CSV table of C-alpha atoms (C1' of nucleotides) in Angstrom, one decimal:
chain,number,residue,atom,x,y,z
A,1,MET,CA,0.0,0.0,0.0
A,2,ILE,CA,1.0,3.6,-0.7
A,3,ALA,CA,0.5,6.5,1.6
A,4,HIS,CA,0.2,10.1,0.4
A,5,VAL,CA,0.9,12.6,3.1
A,6,ASP,CA,-0.2,16.2,2.5
A,7,MET,CA,0.3,19.0,5.0
A,8,ASP,CA,-2.8,21.1,5.6
A,9,CYS,CA,-2.5,24.8,4.5
A,10,PHE,CA,1.2,24.3,5.0
A,11,PHE,CA,2.5,27.9,4.7
A,12,VAL,CA,-0.4,29.4,6.6
A,13,ALA,CA,0.0,26.8,9.3
A,14,VAL,CA,3.7,27.5,9.7
A,15,GLU,CA,3.1,31.2,9.9
A,16,ARG,CA,0.7,30.5,12.7
A,17,LEU,CA,3.3,28.6,14.7
A,18,LYS,CA,5.4,31.8,14.5
A,19,ASP,CA,2.6,34.0,15.5
A,20,SER,CA,-0.3,32.3,17.3
A,21,SER,CA,-2.4,35.5,17.1
A,22,LEU,CA,-3.0,34.6,13.4
A,23,LYS,CA,-5.1,31.5,14.4
A,24,GLY,CA,-8.7,31.7,13.5
A,25,ARG,CA,-8.3,34.8,11.3
A,26,PRO,CA,-8.7,34.8,7.6
A,27,MET,CA,-5.2,35.0,6.2
A,28,ALA,CA,-3.1,34.4,3.2
A,29,VAL,CA,0.6,33.9,2.4
A,30,GLY,CA,1.8,35.8,-0.7
A,31,GLY,CA,3.2,39.1,-2.0
A,32,ASP,CA,2.2,42.4,-0.5
A,33,PRO,CA,-0.9,43.7,-2.3
A,34,ALA,CA,0.5,47.2,-2.2
A,35,GLU,CA,3.4,46.1,-4.3
A,36,GLY,CA,1.0,45.0,-7.0
A,37,ARG,CA,1.2,42.0,-9.3
A,38,SER,CA,1.3,39.5,-6.5
A,39,VAL,CA,-0.7,36.3,-6.0
A,40,VAL,CA,-2.1,34.2,-3.2
A,41,THR,CA,0.3,31.3,-2.5
A,42,SER,CA,-1.7,29.8,0.4
A,43,ALA,CA,-5.0,30.7,1.9
A,44,SER,CA,-6.4,29.7,5.3
A,45,TYR,CA,-9.8,28.0,5.5
A,46,GLU,CA,-11.3,31.2,7.0
A,47,ALA,CA,-10.2,33.1,3.9
A,48,ARG,CA,-11.4,30.4,1.6
A,49,GLU,CA,-14.9,31.0,2.9
A,50,PHE,CA,-14.6,34.4,1.2
A,51,GLY,CA,-13.7,32.8,-2.1
A,52,VAL,CA,-9.9,33.3,-1.7
A,53,HIS,CA,-7.8,30.6,-3.1
A,54,ALA,CA,-4.2,29.9,-4.2
A,55,ALA,CA,-3.1,31.6,-7.4
A,56,MET,CA,-5.7,34.3,-7.1
A,57,PRO,CA,-4.4,37.9,-7.6
A,58,MET,CA,-3.8,39.3,-4.2
A,59,ALA,CA,-5.6,42.5,-5.2
A,60,VAL,CA,-8.8,40.4,-5.9
A,61,ALA,CA,-8.3,38.5,-2.6
A,62,VAL,CA,-8.2,41.6,-0.5
A,63,ARG,CA,-11.3,42.9,-2.2
A,64,ARG,CA,-13.2,39.7,-1.6
A,65,CYS,CA,-12.0,39.4,1.9
A,66,PRO,CA,-11.7,42.8,3.7
A,67,GLY,CA,-9.5,42.4,6.7
A,68,LEU,CA,-7.5,39.6,5.1
A,69,VAL,CA,-4.1,39.3,6.9
A,70,VAL,CA,-1.3,38.9,4.3
A,71,MET,CA,2.0,37.5,5.3
A,72,PRO,CA,5.1,37.4,3.1
A,73,PRO,CA,6.3,33.9,2.4
A,74,ASP,CA,9.3,32.6,4.5
A,75,PHE,CA,10.6,29.8,2.4
A,76,ASP,CA,13.6,29.1,4.6
A,77,LEU,CA,11.4,28.3,7.5
A,78,TYR,CA,9.0,26.2,5.3
A,79,ASP,CA,12.1,24.3,4.1
A,80,GLN,CA,13.0,23.5,7.7
A,81,TYR,CA,9.5,22.1,8.4
A,82,HIS,CA,9.7,20.2,5.1
A,83,TYR,CA,12.8,18.4,6.3
A,84,LYS,CA,11.2,17.6,9.7
A,85,VAL,CA,8.2,16.0,7.9
A,86,LYS,CA,10.5,14.1,5.7
A,87,GLU,CA,12.5,12.8,8.6
A,88,VAL,CA,9.3,11.6,10.2
A,89,LEU,CA,8.3,9.7,7.1
A,90,ASN,CA,11.8,8.2,6.7
A,91,ALA,CA,11.4,6.8,10.2
A,92,PHE,CA,8.4,4.8,9.0
A,93,SER,CA,9.5,3.6,5.6
A,94,PRO,CA,12.7,3.4,3.6
A,95,VAL,CA,10.9,4.3,0.4
A,96,VAL,CA,9.8,8.0,0.7
A,97,GLU,CA,9.5,10.5,-2.0
A,98,MET,CA,8.7,14.1,-1.2
A,99,THR,CA,7.1,15.5,-4.4
A,100,SER,CA,6.9,19.1,-3.2
A,101,ILE,CA,7.5,21.2,-0.2
A,102,ASP,CA,4.4,20.0,1.6
A,103,GLU,CA,3.6,16.6,0.4
A,104,GLY,CA,5.1,13.1,-0.2
A,105,TYR,CA,4.5,9.5,-0.9
A,106,MET,CA,5.7,6.5,1.0
A,107,ASP,CA,5.6,2.8,0.3
A,108,LEU,CA,4.3,0.9,3.2
A,109,LYS,CA,5.2,-2.4,1.8
A,110,GLY,CA,7.0,-4.5,4.4
A,111,THR,CA,6.3,-2.2,7.3
A,112,GLU,CA,3.4,-4.1,8.8
A,113,ARG,CA,5.5,-6.0,11.3
A,114,LEU,CA,6.7,-2.7,12.7
A,115,TRP,CA,3.7,-0.4,12.4
A,116,GLY,CA,0.8,-2.7,11.9
A,117,PRO,CA,-1.8,-2.7,9.1
A,118,PRO,CA,-2.1,0.4,6.9
A,119,MET,CA,-4.8,2.1,8.9
A,120,GLU,CA,-2.8,1.8,12.1
A,121,ALA,CA,0.4,2.9,10.4
A,122,GLY,CA,-1.4,5.9,9.1
A,123,GLU,CA,-2.5,6.8,12.6
A,124,ARG,CA,1.0,6.5,13.9
A,125,ILE,CA,2.4,8.7,11.1
A,126,HIS,CA,-0.3,11.3,11.6
A,127,TRP,CA,0.5,11.4,15.3
A,128,ALA,CA,4.3,11.5,14.8
A,129,ILE,CA,4.1,14.4,12.4
A,130,LYS,CA,2.0,16.3,14.9
A,131,GLN,CA,4.5,15.6,17.6
A,132,ALA,CA,7.4,16.6,15.5
A,133,THR,CA,6.0,19.8,13.9
A,134,GLN,CA,2.8,20.7,15.7
A,135,LEU,CA,1.3,20.7,12.2
A,136,ASP,CA,-1.8,19.0,10.9
A,137,CYS,CA,-1.7,16.8,7.9
A,138,THR,CA,-4.0,14.5,5.9
A,139,ILE,CA,-3.0,11.0,4.9
A,140,GLY,CA,-4.5,8.9,2.1
A,141,ILE,CA,-3.7,5.2,1.8
A,142,ALA,CA,-4.5,3.0,-1.1
A,143,SER,CA,-3.1,0.4,-3.4
A,144,THR,CA,-1.7,3.0,-5.8
A,145,GLY,CA,-0.1,6.4,-5.3
A,146,THR,CA,-2.6,8.1,-7.5
A,147,THR,CA,-5.6,6.8,-5.6
A,148,ALA,CA,-3.8,7.6,-2.3
A,149,LYS,CA,-3.4,11.2,-3.4
A,150,ILE,CA,-7.0,11.5,-4.4
A,151,ALA,CA,-8.0,10.0,-1.1
A,152,SER,CA,-5.9,12.5,0.9
A,153,GLU,CA,-7.5,15.3,-1.0
A,154,GLU,CA,-10.9,14.0,-0.1
A,155,ALA,CA,-10.0,13.6,3.6
A,156,LYS,CA,-8.8,17.1,4.1
A,157,PRO,CA,-8.3,18.6,6.6
A,158,ASN,CA,-6.5,16.8,9.4
A,159,GLY,CA,-7.9,13.5,8.1
A,160,LEU,CA,-6.9,9.9,7.4
A,161,LEU,CA,-8.5,7.8,4.8
A,162,CYS,CA,-7.4,4.2,4.1
A,163,LEU,CA,-9.0,2.4,1.2
A,164,PRO,CA,-9.1,-1.3,1.5
A,165,ALA,CA,-7.8,-3.1,-1.6
A,166,GLY,CA,-10.6,-3.7,-4.0
A,167,THR,CA,-12.7,-0.7,-3.0
A,168,GLU,CA,-10.8,1.9,-5.2
A,169,ALA,CA,-13.2,2.0,-8.1
A,170,GLN,CA,-16.2,2.4,-5.8
A,171,PHE,CA,-14.5,5.3,-4.0
A,172,LEU,CA,-13.5,7.0,-7.2
A,173,ALA,CA,-16.8,6.6,-9.0
A,174,PRO,CA,-18.8,9.6,-7.7
A,175,LEU,CA,-15.9,12.1,-7.8
A,176,SER,CA,-15.7,14.6,-10.7
A,177,VAL,CA,-13.0,14.2,-13.3
A,178,GLY,CA,-11.2,17.2,-11.9
A,179,ALA,CA,-10.3,15.2,-8.8
A,180,ILE,CA,-7.8,13.3,-10.9
A,181,PRO,CA,-4.3,14.7,-10.5
A,182,GLY,CA,-3.2,16.1,-13.8
A,183,VAL,CA,-6.8,16.9,-14.9
A,184,GLY,CA,-7.1,20.7,-14.7
A,185,GLY,CA,-9.6,23.1,-16.1
A,186,LYS,CA,-8.8,22.5,-19.8
A,187,THR,CA,-8.8,18.8,-19.6
A,188,ALA,CA,-11.9,18.8,-17.5
A,189,ALA,CA,-13.7,20.9,-20.1
A,190,LEU,CA,-12.5,18.6,-22.9
A,191,LEU,CA,-13.8,15.6,-21.0
A,192,GLU,CA,-17.1,17.3,-20.3
A,193,SER,CA,-17.5,18.0,-24.0
A,194,PHE,CA,-17.5,14.2,-24.4
A,195,GLY,CA,-20.1,13.9,-21.7
A,196,LEU,CA,-17.5,12.7,-19.1
A,197,GLU,CA,-18.1,14.7,-15.9
A,198,TYR,CA,-17.6,12.0,-13.3
A,199,ILE,CA,-14.9,9.4,-12.8
A,200,HIS,CA,-17.3,6.5,-13.1
A,201,GLN,CA,-18.3,7.7,-16.6
A,202,ILE,CA,-14.7,7.4,-17.7
A,203,ALA,CA,-14.5,4.0,-16.1
A,204,SER,CA,-17.7,2.8,-18.0
A,205,ALA,CA,-16.5,4.4,-21.3
A,206,GLY,CA,-14.0,1.6,-21.3
A,207,GLU,CA,-10.3,1.5,-22.1
A,208,SER,CA,-10.5,1.1,-25.8
A,209,LEU,CA,-12.8,4.0,-26.4
A,210,MET,CA,-10.7,6.2,-24.2
A,211,VAL,CA,-7.6,5.2,-26.1
A,212,SER,CA,-9.1,5.7,-29.5
A,213,THR,CA,-10.3,9.2,-28.7
A,214,LEU,CA,-7.5,10.5,-26.5
A,215,GLY,CA,-4.5,8.2,-27.1
A,216,ALA,CA,-2.0,7.9,-24.3
A,217,THR,CA,-3.9,10.4,-22.2
A,218,GLY,CA,-7.1,8.3,-22.5
A,219,ARG,CA,-5.2,5.3,-21.3
A,220,TRP,CA,-3.9,6.8,-18.1
A,221,LEU,CA,-7.3,8.5,-17.5
A,222,TRP,CA,-9.1,5.2,-17.8
A,223,ARG,CA,-6.6,3.3,-15.6
A,224,THR,CA,-6.8,6.1,-13.0
A,225,SER,CA,-10.6,5.9,-13.1
A,226,VAL,CA,-10.6,2.3,-12.0
A,227,GLY,CA,-7.8,2.7,-9.5
A,228,LEU,CA,-5.1,0.9,-11.6
A,229,HIS,CA,-2.8,3.7,-12.5
A,230,GLU,CA,0.5,3.1,-10.9
A,231,ARG,CA,2.7,5.8,-9.7
A,232,LYS,CA,6.0,4.6,-8.5
A,233,VAL,CA,7.6,6.0,-5.4
A,234,THR,CA,11.1,7.1,-6.4
A,235,PRO,CA,13.2,8.3,-3.4
A,236,GLU,CA,16.0,9.9,-5.4
A,237,TRP,CA,14.7,12.9,-7.2
A,238,ARG,CA,17.0,14.5,-9.6
A,239,ARG,CA,16.4,18.1,-10.8
A,240,LYS,CA,16.1,18.5,-14.5
A,241,SER,CA,16.2,22.2,-14.9
A,242,ILE,CA,17.1,25.4,-13.1
A,243,SER,CA,15.3,28.6,-13.8
A,244,LYS,CA,14.7,32.2,-12.6
A,245,GLU,CA,12.1,34.6,-13.7
A,246,VAL,CA,10.8,38.0,-12.7
A,247,THR,CA,7.7,40.0,-13.3
A,248,PHE,CA,8.3,43.7,-13.6
A,249,ARG,CA,6.4,46.1,-11.5
A,250,THR,CA,5.8,48.0,-14.7
A,251,ASP,CA,6.0,46.6,-18.2
A,252,THR,CA,9.0,47.7,-20.3
A,253,THR,CA,10.3,47.9,-23.8
A,254,ASP,CA,13.8,49.0,-22.8
A,255,ARG,CA,16.3,46.5,-24.1
A,256,GLU,CA,19.1,47.7,-22.1
A,257,TYR,CA,17.1,47.2,-19.0
A,258,LEU,CA,16.0,43.8,-20.1
A,259,THR,CA,19.6,42.8,-20.9
A,260,ALA,CA,20.7,43.9,-17.4
A,261,VAL,CA,18.0,42.0,-15.7
A,262,LEU,CA,18.7,38.9,-17.8
A,263,HIS,CA,22.3,39.2,-16.8
A,264,ILE,CA,21.4,39.2,-13.1
A,265,LEU,CA,19.1,36.2,-13.6
A,266,MET,CA,21.8,34.3,-15.4
A,267,GLU,CA,24.3,34.9,-12.7
A,268,LYS,CA,21.9,33.5,-10.1
A,269,VAL,CA,21.0,30.5,-12.1
A,270,CYS,CA,24.7,29.8,-12.9
A,271,ARG,CA,25.6,30.2,-9.3
A,272,GLN,CA,23.1,27.6,-8.3
A,273,LEU,CA,24.3,25.3,-11.2
A,274,ARG,CA,27.9,25.4,-9.9
A,275,ARG,CA,26.7,25.0,-6.3
A,276,GLU,CA,25.1,21.8,-7.4
A,277,LYS,CA,28.3,20.8,-9.3
A,278,LYS,CA,26.4,20.6,-12.6
A,279,LYS,CA,26.7,21.8,-16.1
A,280,ALA,CA,23.9,22.6,-18.6
A,281,ARG,CA,23.7,22.1,-22.3
A,282,THR,CA,20.5,23.9,-23.0
A,283,VAL,CA,19.8,27.6,-22.4
A,284,SER,CA,16.2,28.8,-22.4
A,285,LEU,CA,14.7,32.3,-22.5
A,286,LYS,CA,11.2,33.1,-21.6
A,287,LEU,CA,9.3,36.3,-22.3
A,288,ARG,CA,5.8,37.4,-21.4
A,289,TYR,CA,4.3,40.3,-23.1
A,290,GLU,CA,1.9,42.7,-21.4
A,291,ASP,CA,-1.1,40.9,-23.1
A,292,PHE,CA,0.2,37.7,-21.5
A,293,GLU,CA,1.4,36.0,-24.6
A,294,THR,CA,4.3,33.9,-23.4
A,295,ILE,CA,7.1,32.6,-25.5
A,296,ASP,CA,10.1,30.4,-24.9
A,297,ARG,CA,13.3,30.1,-26.9
A,298,PHE,CA,15.9,27.3,-26.6
A,299,GLN,CA,19.4,26.7,-27.7
A,300,THR,CA,21.3,23.6,-27.1
A,301,LEU,CA,25.1,23.8,-27.0
A,302,SER,CA,27.5,21.1,-28.3
A,303,GLN,CA,29.2,21.0,-24.9
A,304,PRO,CA,27.8,21.4,-21.4
A,305,ASP,CA,28.9,24.6,-19.7
A,306,ASN,CA,28.5,26.3,-16.3
A,307,ARG,CA,30.2,29.7,-16.9
A,308,ASP,CA,28.0,32.8,-16.8
A,309,PRO,CA,29.8,34.8,-19.6
A,310,SER,CA,29.2,32.1,-22.3
A,311,LEU,CA,25.7,31.1,-21.1
A,312,PHE,CA,24.7,34.7,-20.8
A,313,SER,CA,25.7,35.5,-24.4
A,314,VAL,CA,23.5,32.7,-25.6
A,315,ALA,CA,20.6,33.9,-23.6
A,316,LYS,CA,21.1,37.4,-24.7
A,317,ASP,CA,21.1,36.4,-28.4
A,318,LEU,CA,17.9,34.3,-27.8
A,319,MET,CA,16.3,37.3,-26.2
A,320,LEU,CA,17.2,39.7,-29.0
A,321,SER,CA,15.9,37.5,-31.7
A,322,ALA,CA,12.8,36.5,-29.7
A,323,ILE,CA,11.5,40.1,-29.2
A,324,THR,CA,9.6,40.5,-32.4
A,325,ARG,CA,6.5,42.4,-31.2
A,326,ARG,CA,6.4,46.0,-30.3
A,327,VAL,CA,4.4,45.3,-27.2
A,328,ALA,CA,5.8,46.0,-23.7
A,329,ILE,CA,7.2,43.0,-21.8
A,330,ARG,CA,6.0,42.1,-18.3
A,331,LEU,CA,8.2,39.1,-17.5
A,332,ILE,CA,11.6,37.8,-18.4
A,333,GLY,CA,13.1,34.5,-17.4
A,334,VAL,CA,16.1,32.3,-18.0
A,335,GLY,CA,16.5,28.6,-17.6
A,336,LEU,CA,19.2,25.9,-17.9
A,337,SER,CA,18.3,22.3,-18.7
A,338,ASN,CA,19.9,19.1,-20.1
A,339,LEU,CA,21.9,19.0,-16.9
A,340,THR,CA,24.8,16.8,-16.4
A,341,GLY,CA,27.2,16.2,-13.4
A,342,SER,CA,29.9,18.8,-13.9
A,343,GLY,CA,32.3,16.2,-15.0
A,344,HIS,CA,35.2,18.6,-15.6
A,345,GLN,CA,37.9,15.9,-15.8
A,346,THR,CA,38.7,16.2,-19.5
A,347,GLU,CA,38.7,20.0,-19.7
A,348,LEU,CA,40.4,20.4,-16.4
A,349,PHE,CA,43.6,19.0,-17.8
A,350,SER,CA,43.3,19.9,-21.5
A,351,GLU,CA,42.2,23.5,-21.1
A,352,LYS,CA,44.1,25.8,-18.8
A,353,ARG,CA,42.0,28.8,-19.7
A,354,TRP,CA,38.8,27.0,-18.7
A,355,LEU,CA,40.3,26.0,-15.4
A,356,LYS,CA,41.3,29.6,-14.6
A,357,GLU,CA,37.8,30.8,-15.4
A,358,TRP,CA,36.3,28.2,-13.3
A,359,ASN,CA,38.4,29.0,-10.3
A,360,ARG,CA,37.5,32.7,-10.7
A,361,LEU,CA,33.8,31.9,-10.7
A,362,GLN,CA,34.3,29.6,-7.6
A,363,ALA,CA,35.9,32.6,-5.9
A,364,ILE,CA,33.0,34.8,-6.8
A,365,ASP,CA,30.5,32.3,-5.5
A,366,ARG,CA,32.4,32.1,-2.2
A,367,THR,CA,32.4,35.8,-1.8
A,368,ARG,CA,28.7,36.0,-2.5
A,369,ARG,CA,28.0,33.3,0.1
A,370,GLN,CA,29.9,35.5,2.6
A,371,PHE,CA,28.7,38.9,1.7
A,372,GLY,CA,25.4,38.5,-0.1
A,373,PHE,CA,24.6,38.4,-3.8
A,374,ASN,CA,24.9,42.0,-4.7
A,375,SER,CA,28.5,42.3,-3.3
A,376,LEU,CA,29.8,41.4,-6.8
A,377,LEU,CA,28.0,42.1,-10.0
A,378,ALA,CA,29.5,42.1,-13.5
A,379,GLY,CA,29.3,44.8,-16.2
A,380,GLU,CA,25.8,45.1,-17.4
A,381,ALA,CA,24.1,44.4,-14.1
A,382,ILE,CA,26.0,47.0,-12.1
A,383,HIS,CA,23.7,49.9,-12.5
A,384,LEU,CA,20.7,47.9,-11.3
A,385,ALA,CA,22.6,46.9,-8.2
A,386,ASN,CA,23.3,50.5,-7.5
A,387,GLY,CA,19.7,51.0,-6.8
A,388,GLN,CA,18.2,52.1,-10.0
B,1,DT,C1',-10.4,40.9,-11.1
B,2,DC,C1',-6.0,40.8,-13.6
B,3,DT,C1',-3.2,37.3,-13.3
B,4,DG,C1',4.1,34.8,-9.1
B,5,DG,C1',7.8,31.6,-9.3
B,6,DG,C1',9.6,27.1,-9.4
B,7,DG,C1',9.1,23.1,-11.5
B,8,DT,C1',7.5,18.6,-14.5
B,9,DC,C1',5.5,16.2,-18.3
B,10,DC,C1',3.3,15.7,-22.9
B,11,DT,C1',2.6,16.4,-27.8
B,12,DA,C1',3.9,17.4,-32.3
B,13,DG,C1',6.7,18.6,-36.1
B,14,DG,C1',11.2,18.9,-38.3
B,15,DA,C1',16.0,17.4,-38.9
B,16,DC,C1',18.8,13.8,-39.3
B,17,DC,C1',20.5,9.1,-39.4
B,18,DC,C1',20.4,4.2,-40.5
C,1,DT,C1',7.5,8.7,-60.4
C,2,DC,C1',6.8,8.5,-55.9
C,3,DT,C1',8.9,7.9,-52.6
C,4,DG,C1',9.8,3.0,-46.1
C,5,DG,C1',10.0,3.1,-41.3
C,6,DG,C1',12.0,3.6,-36.9
C,7,DG,C1',14.8,6.1,-33.5
C,8,DT,C1',16.7,10.1,-31.4
C,9,DC,C1',17.4,14.9,-30.7
C,10,DC,C1',15.8,19.5,-30.7
C,11,DT,C1',12.3,23.2,-30.4
C,12,DA,C1',7.8,25.4,-29.3
C,13,DG,C1',3.8,25.4,-26.9
C,14,DG,C1',0.7,24.1,-23.5
C,15,DA,C1',-1.3,21.9,-19.4
C,16,DC,C1',-0.6,21.2,-14.8
C,17,DC,C1',1.0,21.1,-9.9
C,18,DC,C1',2.4,23.3,-5.4
DNA sequence: TCTGGGGTCCTAGGACCC
DNA sequence: TCTGGGGTCCTAGGACCC
């Protein structure tokens, strides 16, 4: 059996540990509404009663819920609690996969002798998390990870739902298709256009009909609908990309400004790349125009690299050729993917210049760790750091 | 009402190779 | 004249998740 553990209103709950006067009040974690262009990251149940939910523009949230308390996110603290939760889960099973900051899967196979049957294990885990963090969570347990996740969603908040093997389809039947992880608004609307509104309707449509109309998507939808879709629990997660993006307070057409911001973003992304001892072969650039049209441009290099100057020049060229419209830009982002372990063995010996450059960047990274990011900024980024 | 930032995965077409 | 089939890599776009 697989357990899915999901922390309840995670960010809000952690904020309330810091400041207990926030308990019982409608609150949200997210950007300051006065700063504009921010969004709700996490909303308390009290705020949800006013129609406030995650991803809602903060300006709208404040309008809907006068008196909403807004706290800025404190990701370092959330990270600490994330690790506490992970430690608890690891004490119960060797096969644990945290899939985000506030949820994870664990395989309960072989834990019965220690922790009892699934329901009992679930109770112990629930209690242990509360002891270790003072936080509430909800646990779903089922024969597959996907069904377990749906179960935990249904059991919120502070719940525990264990589906005995064989009862999955019966549990899933009355739920709407949107309860399936991976089915968002667009897919739900598409399914509805076929007359598929509830999970049991997908189940009774049959596998072959689902496959013939929706291909591979139809297959996993059908398998999910009858509780057969497997989701493996894979403990070692490996990051596949690193990216940074910013939305401007005011849209801009100024290419020098865009270039300078791009430079800062690339420095940050490269710093993280080197910290993780990796190299990247693909550089990506993202732009969002003021009308929300969003484009991506990619370039894959023949050799992986981790130095900002060369990666920046690729990103800059991508940006200059990507800007084709005369519309102002609201967001710029840069990403690195096709990551490999830094594997600098060959170059290290064959190319002295490369080695020198690498050592220089290492020194810069060290300085920044000590004195903060803005203590060193190269060329095009400098005027921004000087408080423009 | 006016839309963040960090990610993953899927699809589809074109290039290229055998 | 009409023209395979499969595999892999790359790019662009989109959906989705927290």
